[in-house]
JSON list of C-alpha atoms in Angstrom, two decimals:
[
{"chain": "A", "resi": 299, "resn": "UNK", "atom": "CA", "xyz": [25.05, 4.62, 10.90]},
{"chain": "A", "resi": 300, "resn": "UNK", "atom": "CA", "xyz": [22.56, 2.18, 12.43]},
{"chain": "A", "resi": 301, "resn": "UNK", "atom": "CA", "xyz": [19.18, 2.00, 10.74]},
{"chain": "A", "resi": 302, "resn": "UNK", "atom": "CA", "xyz": [16.05, 1.83, 12.92]},
{"chain": "A", "resi": 303, "resn": "UNK", "atom": "CA", "xyz": [14.18, -0.45, 10.51]},
{"chain": "A", "resi": 304, "resn": "UNK", "atom": "CA", "xyz": [12.46, -3.48, 12.07]},
{"chain": "A", "resi": 305, "resn": "UNK", "atom": "CA", "xyz": [11.81, -6.69, 10.18]},
{"chain": "A", "resi": 306, "resn": "UNK", "atom": "CA", "xyz": [9.14, -9.27, 10.95]},
{"chain": "A", "resi": 307, "resn": "UNK", "atom": "CA", "xyz": [8.96, -12.89, 9.88]},
{"chain": "A", "resi": 308, "resn": "UNK", "atom": "CA", "xyz": [6.20, -15.47, 9.68]},
{"chain": "A", "resi": 309, "resn": "UNK", "atom": "CA", "xyz": [7.63, -18.73, 11.04]},
{"chain": "A", "resi": 310, "resn": "UNK", "atom": "CA", "xyz": [5.94, -22.11, 11.57]},
{"chain": "A", "resi": 311, "resn": "UNK", "atom": "CA", "xyz": [5.82, -23.04, 15.26]},
{"chain": "A", "resi": 312, "resn": "UNK", "atom": "CA", "xyz": [7.50, -26.41, 14.62]},
{"chain": "A", "resi": 313, "resn": "UNK", "atom": "CA", "xyz": [10.82, -24.71, 13.97]},
{"chain": "A", "resi": 314, "resn": "UNK", "atom": "CA", "xyz": [10.69, -22.25, 16.88]},
{"chain": "A", "resi": 315, "resn": "UNK", "atom": "CA", "xyz": [13.04, -22.82, 19.80]},
{"chain": "A", "resi": 316, "resn": "UNK", "atom": "CA", "xyz": [11.39, -24.21, 22.93]},
{"chain": "A", "resi": 317, "resn": "UNK", "atom": "CA", "xyz": [11.99, -20.97, 24.86]},
{"chain": "A", "resi": 318, "resn": "UNK", "atom": "CA", "xyz": [9.90, -18.98, 22.38]},
{"chain": "A", "resi": 319, "resn": "UNK", "atom": "CA", "xyz": [7.05, -21.47, 22.49]},
{"chain": "A", "resi": 320, "resn": "UNK", "atom": "CA", "xyz": [7.09, -21.49, 26.29]},
{"chain": "A", "resi": 321, "resn": "UNK", "atom": "CA", "xyz": [7.09, -17.69, 26.29]},
{"chain": "A", "resi": 322, "resn": "UNK", "atom": "CA", "xyz": [3.86, -17.73, 24.26]},
{"chain": "A", "resi": 323, "resn": "UNK", "atom": "CA", "xyz": [2.36, -20.31, 26.66]},
{"chain": "A", "resi": 324, "resn": "UNK", "atom": "CA", "xyz": [3.30, -18.19, 29.68]},
{"chain": "A", "resi": 325, "resn": "UNK", "atom": "CA", "xyz": [1.80, -15.06, 28.10]},
{"chain": "A", "resi": 326, "resn": "UNK", "atom": "CA", "xyz": [-1.43, -16.96, 27.39]},
{"chain": "A", "resi": 327, "resn": "UNK", "atom": "CA", "xyz": [-1.64, -18.14, 31.02]},
{"chain": "A", "resi": 328, "resn": "UNK", "atom": "CA", "xyz": [-1.24, -14.54, 32.19]},
{"chain": "A", "resi": 329, "resn": "UNK", "atom": "CA", "xyz": [-3.78, -13.20, 29.68]},
{"chain": "A", "resi": 330, "resn": "UNK", "atom": "CA", "xyz": [-6.39, -15.80, 30.67]},
{"chain": "A", "resi": 331, "resn": "UNK", "atom": "CA", "xyz": [-5.85, -15.14, 34.37]},
{"chain": "A", "resi": 332, "resn": "UNK", "atom": "CA", "xyz": [-4.88, -18.76, 35.01]},
{"chain": "A", "resi": 333, "resn": "UNK", "atom": "CA", "xyz": [-1.88, -17.43, 36.95]},
{"chain": "A", "resi": 334, "resn": "UNK", "atom": "CA", "xyz": [-1.40, -14.13, 38.73]},
{"chain": "A", "resi": 335, "resn": "UNK", "atom": "CA", "xyz": [2.33, -13.49, 38.37]},
{"chain": "A", "resi": 336, "resn": "UNK", "atom": "CA", "xyz": [5.08, -13.93, 35.83]},
{"chain": "A", "resi": 337, "resn": "UNK", "atom": "CA", "xyz": [6.85, -16.17, 38.32]},
{"chain": "A", "resi": 338, "resn": "UNK", "atom": "CA", "xyz": [3.84, -18.52, 38.41]},
{"chain": "A", "resi": 339, "resn": "UNK", "atom": "CA", "xyz": [3.51, -18.47, 34.60]},
{"chain": "A", "resi": 340, "resn": "UNK", "atom": "CA", "xyz": [7.14, -19.34, 33.87]},
{"chain": "A", "resi": 341, "resn": "UNK", "atom": "CA", "xyz": [7.13, -21.99, 36.57]},
{"chain": "A", "resi": 342, "resn": "UNK", "atom": "CA", "xyz": [4.00, -23.58, 35.09]},
{"chain": "A", "resi": 343, "resn": "UNK", "atom": "CA", "xyz": [5.54, -23.87, 31.61]},
{"chain": "A", "resi": 344, "resn": "UNK", "atom": "CA", "xyz": [9.11, -24.65, 32.70]},
{"chain": "A", "resi": 345, "resn": "UNK", "atom": "CA", "xyz": [10.81, -21.46, 31.52]},
{"chain": "A", "resi": 346, "resn": "UNK", "atom": "CA", "xyz": [13.32, -19.19, 33.22]},
{"chain": "A", "resi": 347, "resn": "UNK", "atom": "CA", "xyz": [12.19, -15.65, 34.04]},
{"chain": "A", "resi": 348, "resn": "UNK", "atom": "CA", "xyz": [15.18, -14.21, 32.18]},
{"chain": "A", "resi": 349, "resn": "UNK", "atom": "CA", "xyz": [14.15, -16.05, 28.97]},
{"chain": "A", "resi": 350, "resn": "UNK", "atom": "CA", "xyz": [10.57, -14.82, 29.41]},
{"chain": "A", "resi": 351, "resn": "UNK", "atom": "CA", "xyz": [11.70, -11.20, 29.76]},
{"chain": "A", "resi": 352, "resn": "UNK", "atom": "CA", "xyz": [14.08, -11.58, 26.82]},
{"chain": "A", "resi": 353, "resn": "UNK", "atom": "CA", "xyz": [11.35, -12.78, 24.41]},
{"chain": "A", "resi": 354, "resn": "UNK", "atom": "CA", "xyz": [8.01, -11.46, 25.77]},
{"chain": "A", "resi": 355, "resn": "UNK", "atom": "CA", "xyz": [7.93, -8.25, 23.72]},
{"chain": "A", "resi": 356, "resn": "UNK", "atom": "CA", "xyz": [9.05, -9.91, 20.50]},
{"chain": "A", "resi": 357, "resn": "UNK", "atom": "CA", "xyz": [6.69, -12.84, 19.93]},
{"chain": "A", "resi": 358, "resn": "UNK", "atom": "CA", "xyz": [2.94, -12.82, 19.38]},
{"chain": "A", "resi": 359, "resn": "UNK", "atom": "CA", "xyz": [0.50, -15.39, 18.04]},
{"chain": "A", "resi": 360, "resn": "UNK", "atom": "CA", "xyz": [-0.50, -14.60, 14.46]},
{"chain": "A", "resi": 361, "resn": "UNK", "atom": "CA", "xyz": [-4.23, -14.97, 15.19]},
{"chain": "A", "resi": 362, "resn": "UNK", "atom": "CA", "xyz": [-3.96, -12.20, 17.81]},
{"chain": "A", "resi": 363, "resn": "UNK", "atom": "CA", "xyz": [-2.36, -9.84, 15.31]},
{"chain": "A", "resi": 364, "resn": "UNK", "atom": "CA", "xyz": [-4.88, -10.76, 12.62]},
{"chain": "A", "resi": 365, "resn": "UNK", "atom": "CA", "xyz": [-7.85, -9.89, 14.82]},
{"chain": "A", "resi": 366, "resn": "UNK", "atom": "CA", "xyz": [-6.78, -6.31, 15.39]},
{"chain": "A", "resi": 367, "resn": "UNK", "atom": "CA", "xyz": [-8.51, -4.50, 12.55]},
{"chain": "A", "resi": 368, "resn": "UNK", "atom": "CA", "xyz": [-9.16, -0.80, 12.72]},
{"chain": "A", "resi": 369, "resn": "UNK", "atom": "CA", "xyz": [-10.92, 1.50, 10.27]},
{"chain": "A", "resi": 370, "resn": "UNK", "atom": "CA", "xyz": [-11.32, 5.27, 10.31]},
{"chain": "A", "resi": 371, "resn": "UNK", "atom": "CA", "xyz": [-14.60, 6.70, 9.08]},
{"chain": "A", "resi": 372, "resn": "UNK", "atom": "CA", "xyz": [-15.29, 10.34, 8.21]},
{"chain": "A", "resi": 373, "resn": "UNK", "atom": "CA", "xyz": [-18.90, 11.54, 8.40]},
{"chain": "A", "resi": 374, "resn": "UNK", "atom": "CA", "xyz": [-20.79, 14.80, 7.98]},
{"chain": "A", "resi": 375, "resn": "UNK", "atom": "CA", "xyz": [-23.57, 14.99, 10.57]},
{"chain": "A", "resi": 376, "resn": "UNK", "atom": "CA", "xyz": [-26.44, 17.43, 11.05]},
{"chain": "A", "resi": 377, "resn": "UNK", "atom": "CA", "xyz": [-25.99, 19.64, 14.09]},
{"chain": "A", "resi": 378, "resn": "UNK", "atom": "CA", "xyz": [-29.01, 18.21, 15.91]},
{"chain": "A", "resi": 379, "resn": "UNK", "atom": "CA", "xyz": [-29.32, 16.57, 19.28]},
{"chain": "A", "resi": 380, "resn": "UNK", "atom": "CA", "xyz": [-28.96, 12.76, 19.23]},
{"chain": "A", "resi": 381, "resn": "UNK", "atom": "CA", "xyz": [-27.39, 12.24, 15.78]},
{"chain": "A", "resi": 382, "resn": "UNK", "atom": "CA", "xyz": [-23.96, 11.30, 17.10]},
{"chain": "A", "resi": 383, "resn": "UNK", "atom": "CA", "xyz": [-25.61, 9.03, 19.69]},
{"chain": "A", "resi": 384, "resn": "UNK", "atom": "CA", "xyz": [-27.48, 7.22, 16.89]},
{"chain": "A", "resi": 385, "resn": "UNK", "atom": "CA", "xyz": [-24.22, 6.73, 14.99]},
{"chain": "A", "resi": 386, "resn": "UNK", "atom": "CA", "xyz": [-22.42, 5.34, 18.02]},
{"chain": "A", "resi": 387, "resn": "UNK", "atom": "CA", "xyz": [-25.34, 3.03, 18.84]},
{"chain": "A", "resi": 388, "resn": "UNK", "atom": "CA", "xyz": [-25.37, 1.72, 15.28]},
{"chain": "A", "resi": 389, "resn": "UNK", "atom": "CA", "xyz": [-21.64, 0.95, 15.41]},
{"chain": "A", "resi": 390, "resn": "UNK", "atom": "CA", "xyz": [-22.10, -0.82, 18.74]},
{"chain": "A", "resi": 391, "resn": "UNK", "atom": "CA", "xyz": [-25.10, -2.80, 17.45]},
{"chain": "A", "resi": 392, "resn": "UNK", "atom": "CA", "xyz": [-22.91, -4.14, 14.64]},
{"chain": "A", "resi": 393, "resn": "UNK", "atom": "CA", "xyz": [-20.25, -5.17, 17.20]},
{"chain": "A", "resi": 394, "resn": "UNK", "atom": "CA", "xyz": [-17.85, -2.37, 16.28]},
{"chain": "A", "resi": 395, "resn": "UNK", "atom": "CA", "xyz": [-15.80, -0.88, 19.11]},
{"chain": "A", "resi": 396, "resn": "UNK", "atom": "CA", "xyz": [-15.27, 2.89, 18.89]},
{"chain": "A", "resi": 397, "resn": "UNK", "atom": "CA", "xyz": [-11.69, 3.74, 19.81]},
{"chain": "A", "resi": 398, "resn": "UNK", "atom": "CA", "xyz": [-11.53, 7.48, 19.10]},
{"chain": "A", "resi": 399, "resn": "UNK", "atom": "CA", "xyz": [-13.94, 10.27, 18.18]},
{"chain": "A", "resi": 400, "resn": "UNK", "atom": "CA", "xyz": [-13.01, 13.67, 16.78]},
{"chain": "A", "resi": 401, "resn": "UNK", "atom": "CA", "xyz": [-15.72, 16.22, 16.02]},
{"chain": "A", "resi": 402, "resn": "UNK", "atom": "CA", "xyz": [-15.30, 19.66, 14.48]},
{"chain": "A", "resi": 403, "resn": "UNK", "atom": "CA", "xyz": [-17.28, 22.67, 15.59]},
{"chain": "A", "resi": 404, "resn": "UNK", "atom": "CA", "xyz": [-20.52, 22.76, 13.58]},
{"chain": "A", "resi": 405, "resn": "UNK", "atom": "CA", "xyz": [-20.53, 25.23, 10.69]},
{"chain": "A", "resi": 406, "resn": "UNK", "atom": "CA", "xyz": [-23.67, 25.99, 8.72]},
{"chain": "A", "resi": 407, "resn": "UNK", "atom": "CA", "xyz": [-25.58, 23.32, 10.65]},
{"chain": "A", "resi": 408, "resn": "UNK", "atom": "CA", "xyz": [-23.16, 20.46, 9.99]},
{"chain": "A", "resi": 409, "resn": "UNK", "atom": "CA", "xyz": [-20.16, 18.96, 11.78]},
{"chain": "A", "resi": 410, "resn": "UNK", "atom": "CA", "xyz": [-17.48, 16.59, 10.54]},
{"chain": "A", "resi": 411, "resn": "UNK", "atom": "CA", "xyz": [-16.94, 13.57, 12.78]},
{"chain": "A", "resi": 412, "resn": "UNK", "atom": "CA", "xyz": [-14.07, 11.14, 12.41]},
{"chain": "A", "resi": 413, "resn": "UNK", "atom": "CA", "xyz": [-14.24, 7.85, 14.34]},
{"chain": "A", "resi": 414, "resn": "UNK", "atom": "CA", "xyz": [-11.74, 5.02, 14.59]},
{"chain": "A", "resi": 415, "resn": "UNK", "atom": "CA", "xyz": [-13.46, 1.67, 15.00]},
{"chain": "A", "resi": 416, "resn": "UNK", "atom": "CA", "xyz": [-12.11, -1.76, 15.89]},
{"chain": "A", "resi": 417, "resn": "UNK", "atom": "CA", "xyz": [-14.02, -4.06, 13.53]},
{"chain": "A", "resi": 418, "resn": "UNK", "atom": "CA", "xyz": [-12.43, -7.38, 14.58]},
{"chain": "A", "resi": 419, "resn": "UNK", "atom": "CA", "xyz": [-15.69, -8.70, 16.10]},
{"chain": "A", "resi": 420, "resn": "UNK", "atom": "CA", "xyz": [-18.05, -7.49, 13.41]},
{"chain": "A", "resi": 421, "resn": "UNK", "atom": "CA", "xyz": [-19.87, -10.35, 11.71]},
{"chain": "A", "resi": 422, "resn": "UNK", "atom": "CA", "xyz": [-21.11, -8.24, 8.79]},
{"chain": "A", "resi": 423, "resn": "UNK", "atom": "CA", "xyz": [-18.82, -6.69, 6.17]},
{"chain": "A", "resi": 424, "resn": "UNK", "atom": "CA", "xyz": [-17.54, -3.13, 6.56]},
{"chain": "A", "resi": 425, "resn": "UNK", "atom": "CA", "xyz": [-19.64, -2.07, 3.56]},
{"chain": "A", "resi": 426, "resn": "UNK", "atom": "CA", "xyz": [-22.74, -2.90, 5.58]},
{"chain": "A", "resi": 427, "resn": "UNK", "atom": "CA", "xyz": [-21.57, -0.53, 8.33]},
{"chain": "A", "resi": 428, "resn": "UNK", "atom": "CA", "xyz": [-20.89, 2.38, 5.98]},
{"chain": "A", "resi": 429, "resn": "UNK", "atom": "CA", "xyz": [-24.15, 1.82, 4.09]},
{"chain": "A", "resi": 430, "resn": "UNK", "atom": "CA", "xyz": [-26.10, 1.70, 7.37]},
{"chain": "A", "resi": 431, "resn": "UNK", "atom": "CA", "xyz": [-24.44, 4.91, 8.50]},
{"chain": "A", "resi": 432, "resn": "UNK", "atom": "CA", "xyz": [-25.36, 6.66, 5.23]},
{"chain": "A", "resi": 433, "resn": "UNK", "atom": "CA", "xyz": [-29.00, 5.57, 5.68]},
{"chain": "A", "resi": 434, "resn": "UNK", "atom": "CA", "xyz": [-29.14, 7.03, 9.21]},
{"chain": "A", "resi": 435, "resn": "UNK", "atom": "CA", "xyz": [-31.19, 10.23, 9.51]},
{"chain": "A", "resi": 436, "resn": "UNK", "atom": "CA", "xyz": [-28.83, 13.19, 9.92]},
{"chain": "A", "resi": 437, "resn": "UNK", "atom": "CA", "xyz": [-25.79, 11.52, 8.32]},
{"chain": "A", "resi": 438, "resn": "UNK", "atom": "CA", "xyz": [-24.85, 13.13, 5.00]},
{"chain": "A", "resi": 439, "resn": "UNK", "atom": "CA", "xyz": [-21.61, 11.34, 4.25]},
{"chain": "A", "resi": 440, "resn": "UNK", "atom": "CA", "xyz": [-19.85, 8.25, 5.63]},
{"chain": "A", "resi": 441, "resn": "UNK", "atom": "CA", "xyz": [-16.65, 7.12, 3.99]},
{"chain": "A", "resi": 442, "resn": "UNK", "atom": "CA", "xyz": [-13.70, 5.03, 5.10]},
{"chain": "A", "resi": 443, "resn": "UNK", "atom": "CA", "xyz": [-10.60, 7.21, 5.07]},
{"chain": "A", "resi": 444, "resn": "UNK", "atom": "CA", "xyz": [-8.19, 4.73, 6.63]},
{"chain": "A", "resi": 445, "resn": "UNK", "atom": "CA", "xyz": [-7.77, 1.06, 7.34]},
{"chain": "A", "resi": 446, "resn": "UNK", "atom": "CA", "xyz": [-5.11, -0.86, 9.21]}
]
């Protein structure tokens, strides 16, 4: 029976084969828009297209992976016009990027809202965000229920 478990390794770039390093370079050229096609990217770095396709989905720069930070916040909000807008504006002001929003139907004048937020660009700590949310008029609870 074959197991579907994937393993990942942190490897210094000095010991990586040239094809893997050139694959990263080609992906960076494409991401920056320096080239328009894969053909142009592999030609620019001196890599075959087959090697690029072989490695492209398996190698990523560590700094890219490190920057992807997502938290999930659960809040109880008053059922009043503009409260959710204030919350979203606050998150945006702190450089958070809202990825998903789920809101329950209000019961007894309050709704539960769960938001997933990319916090990679936030300069202030996450505690500042949750504290600011709690201090917002109409927000009765703001807690982090997940982080990844």
